[in-house]
mmCIF file of C-alpha atoms in Angstrom:
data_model
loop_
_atom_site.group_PDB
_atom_site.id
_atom_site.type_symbol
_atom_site.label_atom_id
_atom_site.label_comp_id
_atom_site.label_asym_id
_atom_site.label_seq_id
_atom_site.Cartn_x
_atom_site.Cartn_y
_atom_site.Cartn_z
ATOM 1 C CA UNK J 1 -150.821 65.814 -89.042
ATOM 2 C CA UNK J 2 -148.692 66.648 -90.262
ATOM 3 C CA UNK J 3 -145.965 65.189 -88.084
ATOM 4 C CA UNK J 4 -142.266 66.456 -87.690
ATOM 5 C CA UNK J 5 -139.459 64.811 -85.918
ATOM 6 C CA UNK J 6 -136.531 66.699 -84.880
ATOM 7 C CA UNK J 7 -133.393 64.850 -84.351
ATOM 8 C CA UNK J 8 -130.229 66.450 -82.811
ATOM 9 C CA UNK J 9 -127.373 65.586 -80.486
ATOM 10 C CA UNK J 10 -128.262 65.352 -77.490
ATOM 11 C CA UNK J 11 -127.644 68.840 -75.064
ATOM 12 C CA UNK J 12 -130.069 71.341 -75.706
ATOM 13 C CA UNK J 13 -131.834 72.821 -72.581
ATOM 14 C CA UNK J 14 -135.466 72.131 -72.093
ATOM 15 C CA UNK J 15 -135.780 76.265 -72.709
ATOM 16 C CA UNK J 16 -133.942 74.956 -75.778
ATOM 17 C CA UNK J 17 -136.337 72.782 -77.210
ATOM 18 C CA UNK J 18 -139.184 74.425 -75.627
ATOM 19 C CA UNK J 19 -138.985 77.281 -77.995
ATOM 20 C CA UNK J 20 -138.204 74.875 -80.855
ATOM 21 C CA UNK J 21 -141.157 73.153 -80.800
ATOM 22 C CA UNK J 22 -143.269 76.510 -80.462
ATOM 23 C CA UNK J 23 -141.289 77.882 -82.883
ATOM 24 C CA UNK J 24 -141.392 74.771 -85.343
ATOM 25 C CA UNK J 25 -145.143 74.445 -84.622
ATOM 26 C CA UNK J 26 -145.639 78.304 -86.448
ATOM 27 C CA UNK J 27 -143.741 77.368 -88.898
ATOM 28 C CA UNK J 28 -145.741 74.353 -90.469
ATOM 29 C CA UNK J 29 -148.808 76.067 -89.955
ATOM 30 C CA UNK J 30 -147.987 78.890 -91.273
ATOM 31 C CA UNK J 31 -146.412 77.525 -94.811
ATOM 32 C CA UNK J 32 -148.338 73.811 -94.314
ATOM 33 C CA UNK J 33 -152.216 75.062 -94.222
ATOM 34 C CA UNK J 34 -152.416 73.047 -90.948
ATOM 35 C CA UNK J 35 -154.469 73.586 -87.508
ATOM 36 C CA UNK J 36 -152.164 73.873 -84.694
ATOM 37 C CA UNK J 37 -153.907 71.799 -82.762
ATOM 38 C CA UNK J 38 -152.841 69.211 -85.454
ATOM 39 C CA UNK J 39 -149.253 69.731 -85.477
ATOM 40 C CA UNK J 40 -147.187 66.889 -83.906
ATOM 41 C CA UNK J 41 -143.754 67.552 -82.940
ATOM 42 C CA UNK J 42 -141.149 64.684 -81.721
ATOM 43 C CA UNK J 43 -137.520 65.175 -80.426
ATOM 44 C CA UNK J 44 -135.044 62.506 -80.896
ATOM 45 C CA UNK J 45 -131.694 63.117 -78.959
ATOM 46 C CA UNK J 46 -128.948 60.971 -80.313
ATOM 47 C CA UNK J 47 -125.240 60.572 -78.207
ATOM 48 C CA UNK J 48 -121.784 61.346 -79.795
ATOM 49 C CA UNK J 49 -120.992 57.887 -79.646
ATOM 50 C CA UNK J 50 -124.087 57.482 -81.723
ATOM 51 C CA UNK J 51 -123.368 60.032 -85.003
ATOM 52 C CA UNK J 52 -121.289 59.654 -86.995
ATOM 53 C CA UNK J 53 -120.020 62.159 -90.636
ATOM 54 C CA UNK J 54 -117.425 60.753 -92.904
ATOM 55 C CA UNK J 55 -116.945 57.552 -91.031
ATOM 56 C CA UNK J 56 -115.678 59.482 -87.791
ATOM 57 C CA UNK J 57 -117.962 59.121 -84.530
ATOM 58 C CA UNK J 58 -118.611 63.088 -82.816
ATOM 59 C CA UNK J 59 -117.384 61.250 -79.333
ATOM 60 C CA UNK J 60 -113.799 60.273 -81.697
ATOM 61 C CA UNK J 61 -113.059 63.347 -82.342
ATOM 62 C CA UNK N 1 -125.827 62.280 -98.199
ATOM 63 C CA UNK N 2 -127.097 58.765 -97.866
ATOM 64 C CA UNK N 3 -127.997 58.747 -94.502
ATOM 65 C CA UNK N 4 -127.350 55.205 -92.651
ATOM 66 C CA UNK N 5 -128.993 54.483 -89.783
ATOM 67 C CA UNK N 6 -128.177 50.985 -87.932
ATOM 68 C CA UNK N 7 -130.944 49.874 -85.253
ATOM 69 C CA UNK N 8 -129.766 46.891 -83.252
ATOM 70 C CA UNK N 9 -129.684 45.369 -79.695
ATOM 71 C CA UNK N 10 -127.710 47.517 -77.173
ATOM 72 C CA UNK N 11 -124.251 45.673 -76.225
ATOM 73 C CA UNK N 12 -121.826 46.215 -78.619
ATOM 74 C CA UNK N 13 -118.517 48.156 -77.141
ATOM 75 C CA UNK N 14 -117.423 51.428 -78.413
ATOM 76 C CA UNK N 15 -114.877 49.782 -80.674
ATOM 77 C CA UNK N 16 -117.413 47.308 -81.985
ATOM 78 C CA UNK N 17 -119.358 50.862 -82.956
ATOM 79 C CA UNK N 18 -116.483 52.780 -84.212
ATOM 80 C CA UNK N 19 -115.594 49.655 -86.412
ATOM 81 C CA UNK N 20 -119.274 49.418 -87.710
ATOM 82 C CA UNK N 21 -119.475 52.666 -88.942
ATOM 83 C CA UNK N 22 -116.315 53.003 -90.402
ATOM 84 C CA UNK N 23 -116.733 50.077 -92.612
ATOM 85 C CA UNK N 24 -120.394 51.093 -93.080
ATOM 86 C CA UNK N 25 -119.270 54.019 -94.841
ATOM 87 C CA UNK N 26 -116.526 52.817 -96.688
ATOM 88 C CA UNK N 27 -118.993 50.460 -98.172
ATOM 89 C CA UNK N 28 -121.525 53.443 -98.917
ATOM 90 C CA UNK N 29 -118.598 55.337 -100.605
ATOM 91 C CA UNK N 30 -117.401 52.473 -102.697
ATOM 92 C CA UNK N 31 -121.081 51.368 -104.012
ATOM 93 C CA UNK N 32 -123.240 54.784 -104.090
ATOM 94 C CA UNK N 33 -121.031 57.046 -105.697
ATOM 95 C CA UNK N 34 -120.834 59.280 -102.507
ATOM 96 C CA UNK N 35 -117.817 61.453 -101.252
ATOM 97 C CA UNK N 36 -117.394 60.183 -97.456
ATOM 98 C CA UNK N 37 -117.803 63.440 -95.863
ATOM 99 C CA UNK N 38 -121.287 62.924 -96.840
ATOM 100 C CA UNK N 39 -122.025 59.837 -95.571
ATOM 101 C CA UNK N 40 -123.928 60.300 -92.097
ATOM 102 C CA UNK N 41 -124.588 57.135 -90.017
ATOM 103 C CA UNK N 42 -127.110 56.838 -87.005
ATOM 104 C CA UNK N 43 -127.072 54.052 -84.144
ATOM 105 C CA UNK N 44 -129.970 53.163 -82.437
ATOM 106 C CA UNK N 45 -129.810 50.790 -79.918
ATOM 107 C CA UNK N 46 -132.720 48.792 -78.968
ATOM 108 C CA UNK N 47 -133.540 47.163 -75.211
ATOM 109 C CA UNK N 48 -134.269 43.468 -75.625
ATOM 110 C CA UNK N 49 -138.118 44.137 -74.149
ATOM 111 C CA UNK N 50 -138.631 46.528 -76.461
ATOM 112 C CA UNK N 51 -137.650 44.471 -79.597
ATOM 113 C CA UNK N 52 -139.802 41.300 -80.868
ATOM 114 C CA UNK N 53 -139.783 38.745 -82.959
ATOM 115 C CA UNK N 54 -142.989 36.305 -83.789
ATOM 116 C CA UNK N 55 -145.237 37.921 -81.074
ATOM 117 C CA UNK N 56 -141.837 37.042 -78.388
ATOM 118 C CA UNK N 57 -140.159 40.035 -77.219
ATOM 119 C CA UNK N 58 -136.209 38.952 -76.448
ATOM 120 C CA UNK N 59 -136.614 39.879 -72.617
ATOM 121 C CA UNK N 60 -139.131 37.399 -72.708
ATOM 122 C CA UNK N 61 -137.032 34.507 -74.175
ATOM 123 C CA UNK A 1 -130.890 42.037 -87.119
ATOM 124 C CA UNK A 2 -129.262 44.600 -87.406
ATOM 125 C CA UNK A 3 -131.657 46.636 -89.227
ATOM 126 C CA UNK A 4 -130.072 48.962 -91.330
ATOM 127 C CA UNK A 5 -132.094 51.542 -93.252
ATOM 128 C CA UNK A 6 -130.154 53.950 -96.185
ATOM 129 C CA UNK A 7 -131.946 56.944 -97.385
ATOM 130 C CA UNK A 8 -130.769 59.003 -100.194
ATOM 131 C CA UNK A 9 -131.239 60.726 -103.313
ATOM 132 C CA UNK A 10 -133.189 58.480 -106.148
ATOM 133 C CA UNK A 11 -131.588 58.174 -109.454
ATOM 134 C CA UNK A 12 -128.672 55.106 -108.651
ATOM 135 C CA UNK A 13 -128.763 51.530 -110.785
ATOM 136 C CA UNK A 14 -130.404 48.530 -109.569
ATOM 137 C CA UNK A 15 -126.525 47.372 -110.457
ATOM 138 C CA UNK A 16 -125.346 50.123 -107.402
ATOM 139 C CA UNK A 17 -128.348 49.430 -104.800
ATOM 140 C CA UNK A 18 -127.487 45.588 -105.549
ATOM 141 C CA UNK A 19 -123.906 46.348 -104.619
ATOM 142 C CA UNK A 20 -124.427 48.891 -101.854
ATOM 143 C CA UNK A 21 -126.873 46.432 -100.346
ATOM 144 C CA UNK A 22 -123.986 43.689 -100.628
ATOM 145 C CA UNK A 23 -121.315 45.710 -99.519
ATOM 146 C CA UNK A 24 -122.958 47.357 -96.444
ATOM 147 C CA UNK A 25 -124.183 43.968 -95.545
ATOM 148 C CA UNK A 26 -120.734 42.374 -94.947
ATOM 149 C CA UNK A 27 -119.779 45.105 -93.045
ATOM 150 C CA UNK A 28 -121.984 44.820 -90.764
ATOM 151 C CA UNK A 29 -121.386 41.115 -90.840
ATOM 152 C CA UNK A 30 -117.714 41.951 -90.277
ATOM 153 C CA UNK A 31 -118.163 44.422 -87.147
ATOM 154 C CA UNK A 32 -121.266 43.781 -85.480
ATOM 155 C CA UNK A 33 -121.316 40.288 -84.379
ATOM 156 C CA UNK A 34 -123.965 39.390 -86.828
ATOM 157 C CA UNK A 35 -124.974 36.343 -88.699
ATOM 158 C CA UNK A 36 -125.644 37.703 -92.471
ATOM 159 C CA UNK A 37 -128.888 35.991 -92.161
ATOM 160 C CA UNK A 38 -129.874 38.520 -89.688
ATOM 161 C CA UNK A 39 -128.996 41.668 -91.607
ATOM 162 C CA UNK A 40 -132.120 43.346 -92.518
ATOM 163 C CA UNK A 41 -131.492 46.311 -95.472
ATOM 164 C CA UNK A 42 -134.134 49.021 -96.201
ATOM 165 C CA UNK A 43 -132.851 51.230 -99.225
ATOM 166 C CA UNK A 44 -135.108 54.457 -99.076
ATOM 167 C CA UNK A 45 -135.036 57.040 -101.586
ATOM 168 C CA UNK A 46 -135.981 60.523 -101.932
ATOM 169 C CA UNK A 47 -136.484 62.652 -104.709
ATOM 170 C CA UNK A 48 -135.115 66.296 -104.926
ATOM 171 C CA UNK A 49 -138.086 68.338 -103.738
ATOM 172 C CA UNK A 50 -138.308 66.496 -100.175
ATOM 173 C CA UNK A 51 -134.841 67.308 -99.524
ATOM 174 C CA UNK A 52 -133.050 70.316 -98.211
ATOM 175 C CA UNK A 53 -130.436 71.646 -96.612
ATOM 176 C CA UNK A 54 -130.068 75.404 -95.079
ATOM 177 C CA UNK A 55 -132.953 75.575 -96.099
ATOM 178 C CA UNK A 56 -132.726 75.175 -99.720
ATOM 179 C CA UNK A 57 -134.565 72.030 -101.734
ATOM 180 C CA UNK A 58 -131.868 70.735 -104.296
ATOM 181 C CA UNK A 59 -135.008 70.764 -106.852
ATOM 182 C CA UNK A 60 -134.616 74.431 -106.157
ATOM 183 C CA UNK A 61 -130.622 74.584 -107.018
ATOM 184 C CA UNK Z 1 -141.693 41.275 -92.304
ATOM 185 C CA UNK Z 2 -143.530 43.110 -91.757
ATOM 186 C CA UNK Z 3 -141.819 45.514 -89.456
ATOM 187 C CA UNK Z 4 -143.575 47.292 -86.660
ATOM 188 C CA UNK Z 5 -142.527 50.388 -84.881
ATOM 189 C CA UNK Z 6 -144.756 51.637 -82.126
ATOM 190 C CA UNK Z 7 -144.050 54.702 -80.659
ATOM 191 C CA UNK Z 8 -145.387 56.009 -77.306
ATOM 192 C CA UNK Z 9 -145.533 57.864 -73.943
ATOM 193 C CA UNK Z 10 -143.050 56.011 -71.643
ATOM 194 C CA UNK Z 11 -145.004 54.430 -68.481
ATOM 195 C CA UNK Z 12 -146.233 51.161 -69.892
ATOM 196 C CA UNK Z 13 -145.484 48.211 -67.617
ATOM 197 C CA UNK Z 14 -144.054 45.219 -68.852
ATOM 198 C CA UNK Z 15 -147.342 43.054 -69.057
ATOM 199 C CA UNK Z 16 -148.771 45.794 -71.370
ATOM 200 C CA UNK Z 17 -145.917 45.849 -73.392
ATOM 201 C CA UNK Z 18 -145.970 42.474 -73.528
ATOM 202 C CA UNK Z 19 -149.703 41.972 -73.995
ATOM 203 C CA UNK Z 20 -149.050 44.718 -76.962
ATOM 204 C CA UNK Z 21 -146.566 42.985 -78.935
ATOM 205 C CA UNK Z 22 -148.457 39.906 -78.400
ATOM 206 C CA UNK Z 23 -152.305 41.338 -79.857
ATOM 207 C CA UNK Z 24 -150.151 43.707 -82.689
ATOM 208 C CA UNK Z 25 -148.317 40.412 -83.789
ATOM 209 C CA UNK Z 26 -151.533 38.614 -84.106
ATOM 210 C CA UNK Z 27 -153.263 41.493 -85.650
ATOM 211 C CA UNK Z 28 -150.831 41.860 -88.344
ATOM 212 C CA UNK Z 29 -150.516 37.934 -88.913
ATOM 213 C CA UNK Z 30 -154.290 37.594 -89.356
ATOM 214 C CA UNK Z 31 -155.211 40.610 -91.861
ATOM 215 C CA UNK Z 32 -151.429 41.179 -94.007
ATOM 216 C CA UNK Z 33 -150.876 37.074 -94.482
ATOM 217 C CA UNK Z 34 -147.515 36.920 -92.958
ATOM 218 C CA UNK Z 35 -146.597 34.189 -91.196
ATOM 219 C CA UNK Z 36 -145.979 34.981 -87.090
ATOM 220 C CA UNK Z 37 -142.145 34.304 -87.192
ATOM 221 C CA UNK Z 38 -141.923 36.890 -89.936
ATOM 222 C CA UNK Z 39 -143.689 39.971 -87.934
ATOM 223 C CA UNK Z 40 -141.251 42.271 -85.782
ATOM 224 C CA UNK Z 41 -142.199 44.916 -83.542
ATOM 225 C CA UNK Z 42 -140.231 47.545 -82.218
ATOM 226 C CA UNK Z 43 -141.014 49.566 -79.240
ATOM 227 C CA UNK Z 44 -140.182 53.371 -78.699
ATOM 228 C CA UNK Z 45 -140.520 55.237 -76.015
ATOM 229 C CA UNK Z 46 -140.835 58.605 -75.482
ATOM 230 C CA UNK Z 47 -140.424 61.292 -72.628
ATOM 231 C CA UNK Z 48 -142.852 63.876 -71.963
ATOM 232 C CA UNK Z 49 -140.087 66.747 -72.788
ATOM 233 C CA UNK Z 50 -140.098 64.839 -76.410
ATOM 234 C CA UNK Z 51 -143.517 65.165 -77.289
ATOM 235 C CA UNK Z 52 -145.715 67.691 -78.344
ATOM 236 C CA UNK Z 53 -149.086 68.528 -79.660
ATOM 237 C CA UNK Z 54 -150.030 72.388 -81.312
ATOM 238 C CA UNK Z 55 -146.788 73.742 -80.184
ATOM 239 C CA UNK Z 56 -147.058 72.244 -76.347
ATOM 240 C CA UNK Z 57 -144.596 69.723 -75.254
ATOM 241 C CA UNK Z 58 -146.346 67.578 -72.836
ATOM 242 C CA UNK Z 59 -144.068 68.427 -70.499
ATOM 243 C CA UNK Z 60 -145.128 71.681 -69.968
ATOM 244 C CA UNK Z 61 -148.616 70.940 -69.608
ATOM 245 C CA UNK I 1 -150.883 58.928 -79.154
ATOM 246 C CA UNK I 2 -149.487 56.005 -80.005
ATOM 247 C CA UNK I 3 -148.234 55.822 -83.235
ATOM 248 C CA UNK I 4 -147.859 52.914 -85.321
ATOM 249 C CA UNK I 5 -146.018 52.391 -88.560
ATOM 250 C CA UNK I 6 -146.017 49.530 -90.345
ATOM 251 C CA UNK I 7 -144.107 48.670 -92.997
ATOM 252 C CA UNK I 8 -144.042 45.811 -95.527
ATOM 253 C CA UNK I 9 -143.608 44.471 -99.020
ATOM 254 C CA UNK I 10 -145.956 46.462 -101.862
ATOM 255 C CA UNK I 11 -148.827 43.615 -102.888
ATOM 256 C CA UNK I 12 -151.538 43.792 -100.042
ATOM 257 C CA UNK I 13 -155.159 44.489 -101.279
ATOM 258 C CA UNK I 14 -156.764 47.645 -99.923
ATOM 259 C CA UNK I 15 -158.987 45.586 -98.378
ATOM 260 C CA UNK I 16 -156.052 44.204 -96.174
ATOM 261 C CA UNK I 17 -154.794 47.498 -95.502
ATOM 262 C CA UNK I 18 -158.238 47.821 -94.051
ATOM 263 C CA UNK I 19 -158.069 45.398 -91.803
ATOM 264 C CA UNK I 20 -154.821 45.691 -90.736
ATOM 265 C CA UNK I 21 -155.135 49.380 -89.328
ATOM 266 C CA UNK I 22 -158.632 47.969 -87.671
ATOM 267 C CA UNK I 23 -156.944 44.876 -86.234
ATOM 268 C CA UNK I 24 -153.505 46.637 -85.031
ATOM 269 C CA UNK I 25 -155.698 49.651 -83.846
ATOM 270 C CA UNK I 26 -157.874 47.504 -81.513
ATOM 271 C CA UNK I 27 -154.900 45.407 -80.456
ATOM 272 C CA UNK I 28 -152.962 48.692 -79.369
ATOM 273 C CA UNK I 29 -156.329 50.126 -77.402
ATOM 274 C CA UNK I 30 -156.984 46.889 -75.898
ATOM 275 C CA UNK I 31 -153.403 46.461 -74.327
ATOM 276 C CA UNK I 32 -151.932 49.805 -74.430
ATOM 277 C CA UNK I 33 -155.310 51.942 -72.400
ATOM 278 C CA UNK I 34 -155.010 54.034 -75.466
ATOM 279 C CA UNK I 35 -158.435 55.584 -76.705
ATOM 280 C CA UNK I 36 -159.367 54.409 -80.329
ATOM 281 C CA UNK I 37 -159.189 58.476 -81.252
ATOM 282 C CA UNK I 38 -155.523 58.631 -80.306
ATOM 283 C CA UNK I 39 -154.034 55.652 -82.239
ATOM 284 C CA UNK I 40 -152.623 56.780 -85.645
ATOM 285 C CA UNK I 41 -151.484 54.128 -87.790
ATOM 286 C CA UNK I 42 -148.950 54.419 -91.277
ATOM 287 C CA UNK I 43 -148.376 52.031 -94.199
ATOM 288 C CA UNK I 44 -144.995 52.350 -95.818
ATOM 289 C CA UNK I 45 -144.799 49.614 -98.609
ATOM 290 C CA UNK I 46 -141.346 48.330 -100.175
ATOM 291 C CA UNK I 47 -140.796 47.418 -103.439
ATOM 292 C CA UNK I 48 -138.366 44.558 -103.562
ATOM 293 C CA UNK I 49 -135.343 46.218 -104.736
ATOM 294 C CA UNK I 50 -135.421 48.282 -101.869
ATOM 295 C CA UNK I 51 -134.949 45.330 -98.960
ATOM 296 C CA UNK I 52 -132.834 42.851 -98.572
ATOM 297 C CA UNK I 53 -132.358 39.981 -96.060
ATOM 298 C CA UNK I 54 -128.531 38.143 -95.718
ATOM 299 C CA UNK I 55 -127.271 40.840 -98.466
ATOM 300 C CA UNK I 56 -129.505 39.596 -101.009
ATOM 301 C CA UNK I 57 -132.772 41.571 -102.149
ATOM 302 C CA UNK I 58 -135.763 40.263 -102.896
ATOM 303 C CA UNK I 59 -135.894 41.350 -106.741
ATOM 304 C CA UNK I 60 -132.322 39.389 -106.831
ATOM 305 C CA UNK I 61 -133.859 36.020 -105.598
ATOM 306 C CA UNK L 1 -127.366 68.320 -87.560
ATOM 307 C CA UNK L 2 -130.577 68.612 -86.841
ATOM 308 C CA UNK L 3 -132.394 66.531 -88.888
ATOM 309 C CA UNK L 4 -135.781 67.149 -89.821
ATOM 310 C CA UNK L 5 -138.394 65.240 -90.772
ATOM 311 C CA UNK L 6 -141.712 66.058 -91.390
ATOM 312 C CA UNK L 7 -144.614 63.426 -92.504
ATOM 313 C CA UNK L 8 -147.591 64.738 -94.315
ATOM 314 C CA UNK L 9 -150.244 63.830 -96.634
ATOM 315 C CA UNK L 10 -149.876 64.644 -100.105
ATOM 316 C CA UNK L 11 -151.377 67.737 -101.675
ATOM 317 C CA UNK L 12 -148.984 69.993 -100.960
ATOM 318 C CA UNK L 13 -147.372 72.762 -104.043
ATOM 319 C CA UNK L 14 -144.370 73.011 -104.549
ATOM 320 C CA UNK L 15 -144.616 76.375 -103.436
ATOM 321 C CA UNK L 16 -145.876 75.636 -99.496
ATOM 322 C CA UNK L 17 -143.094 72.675 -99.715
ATOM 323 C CA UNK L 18 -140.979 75.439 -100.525
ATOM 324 C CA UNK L 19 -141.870 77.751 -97.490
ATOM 325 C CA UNK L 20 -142.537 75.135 -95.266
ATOM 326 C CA UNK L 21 -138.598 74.063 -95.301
ATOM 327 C CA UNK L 22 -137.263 77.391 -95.662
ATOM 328 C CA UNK L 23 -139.721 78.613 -92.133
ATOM 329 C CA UNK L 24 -138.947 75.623 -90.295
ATOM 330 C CA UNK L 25 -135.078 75.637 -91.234
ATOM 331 C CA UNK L 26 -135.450 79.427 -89.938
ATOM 332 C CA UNK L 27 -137.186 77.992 -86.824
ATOM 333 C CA UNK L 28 -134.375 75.434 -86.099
ATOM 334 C CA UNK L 29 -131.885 77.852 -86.524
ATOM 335 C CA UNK L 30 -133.219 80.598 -84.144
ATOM 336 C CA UNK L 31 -134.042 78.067 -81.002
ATOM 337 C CA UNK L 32 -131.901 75.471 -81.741
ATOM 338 C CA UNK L 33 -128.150 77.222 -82.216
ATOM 339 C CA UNK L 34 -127.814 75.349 -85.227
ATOM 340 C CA UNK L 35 -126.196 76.770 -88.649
ATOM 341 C CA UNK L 36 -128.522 77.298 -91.468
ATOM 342 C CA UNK L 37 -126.269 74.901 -93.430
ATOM 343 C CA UNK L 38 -126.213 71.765 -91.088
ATOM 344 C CA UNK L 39 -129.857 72.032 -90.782
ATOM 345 C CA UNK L 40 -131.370 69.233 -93.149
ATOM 346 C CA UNK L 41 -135.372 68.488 -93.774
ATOM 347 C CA UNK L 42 -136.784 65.816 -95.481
ATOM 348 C CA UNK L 43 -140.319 65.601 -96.504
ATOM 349 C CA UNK L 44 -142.499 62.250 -96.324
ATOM 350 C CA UNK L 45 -145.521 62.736 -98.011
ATOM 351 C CA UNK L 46 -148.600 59.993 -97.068
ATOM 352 C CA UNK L 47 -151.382 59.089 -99.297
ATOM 353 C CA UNK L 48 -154.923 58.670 -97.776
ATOM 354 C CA UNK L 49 -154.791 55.225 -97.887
ATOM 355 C CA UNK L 50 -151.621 54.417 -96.167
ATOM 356 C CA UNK L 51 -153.103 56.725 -93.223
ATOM 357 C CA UNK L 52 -155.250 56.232 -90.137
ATOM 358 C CA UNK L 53 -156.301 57.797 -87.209
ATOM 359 C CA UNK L 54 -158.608 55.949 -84.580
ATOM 360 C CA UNK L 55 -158.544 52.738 -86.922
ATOM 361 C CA UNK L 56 -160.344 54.572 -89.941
ATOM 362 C CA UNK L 57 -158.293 55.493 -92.971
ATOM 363 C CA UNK L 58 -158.717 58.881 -94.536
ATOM 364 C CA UNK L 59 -159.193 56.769 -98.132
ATOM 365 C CA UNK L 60 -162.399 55.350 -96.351
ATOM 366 C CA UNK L 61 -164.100 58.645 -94.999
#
């Protein structure tokens, strides 16, 4: 606790979201008064086909 | 702003999808007071073992 | 199913959620292949200081 | 209703997630009063690249 | 690790709730090979004008 | 795009809710090549008794 999920399209390199999480992680801690060692971090990836703003798909575009 | 998000079996085709969120949106725009640009839909599809009903996962059926 | 869930801002009518709820209901109905029976609707909302963007809460606007 | 997500490490075999949905269905229809045909369960899985703890993705353990 | 959220209609006793996260715990350690420690479990209640099935929600019916 | 979501009890000021989506915004942006303005958080805030970790709810510690 507390827990943060992180959902983006999908293409990111694992140095990518490596560094997110780390970086993500420091951030609740700092501002959150949470342990580390409590921090939970989840990535969701979603697909073009998947996401959609306005009514328009990313993969119709 | 809203923020959809449709979670359903996996098997509909790419038009079914495009279709869905289109009228998804419209439907947002015309009920929530909400310019379409920012409507945001999600898909998530589901696997039929990974998706029960009364104990009875749909793989299982 | 489909399980649709619609997060946004509080502060619309029970007159708009009923209509919203109606309206994104049939079409799904319409595009997905669905039964209405099976059309699950989860109306979530949020109030202004759990929701940002760049960074910015719009209770801090 | 009600509606259960579980979300965890991929690796499960079918029999557990089958034996899971099974006990969580009971579980829920037992101590919340709903009757079995009511309860849903979703399952979702996640990758090790997905998942971290303090700042450590799982994968990079 | 792994984490359960359950959500349902507002109503249930706080003695339910009790049982529910001891119940759906025990079922997701005895089927999942999940230590006790590691299962986290969340409520999310409803109200009824916030879920609908068929279009209709439940403070309409 | 991305979409943040971060679930915490409740206790929080308005002043660490206020740093804690302006650092992690700042942390999306840096590892994630995301502009500050399609980064969006949303806060979930728990209350002890809708909680539980190892089967025990933090309302009944």
């Amino acid at each position: 606790m507390p827990y943060v999920t992180i959902k983006m399209l999908e293409g990111r390199t694992e140095e990518q979201k490596k560094a997110l999480v780390e970086k993500v992680t420091a951030a609740v801690v700092e501002t959150a008064n949470a342990p580390a060692e409590n921090v939970v971090v989840f990535i969701e990836e979603m697909s073009k086909n998947h996401y959609a703003v306005g009514g328009k798909r990313f993969s119709d575009q």
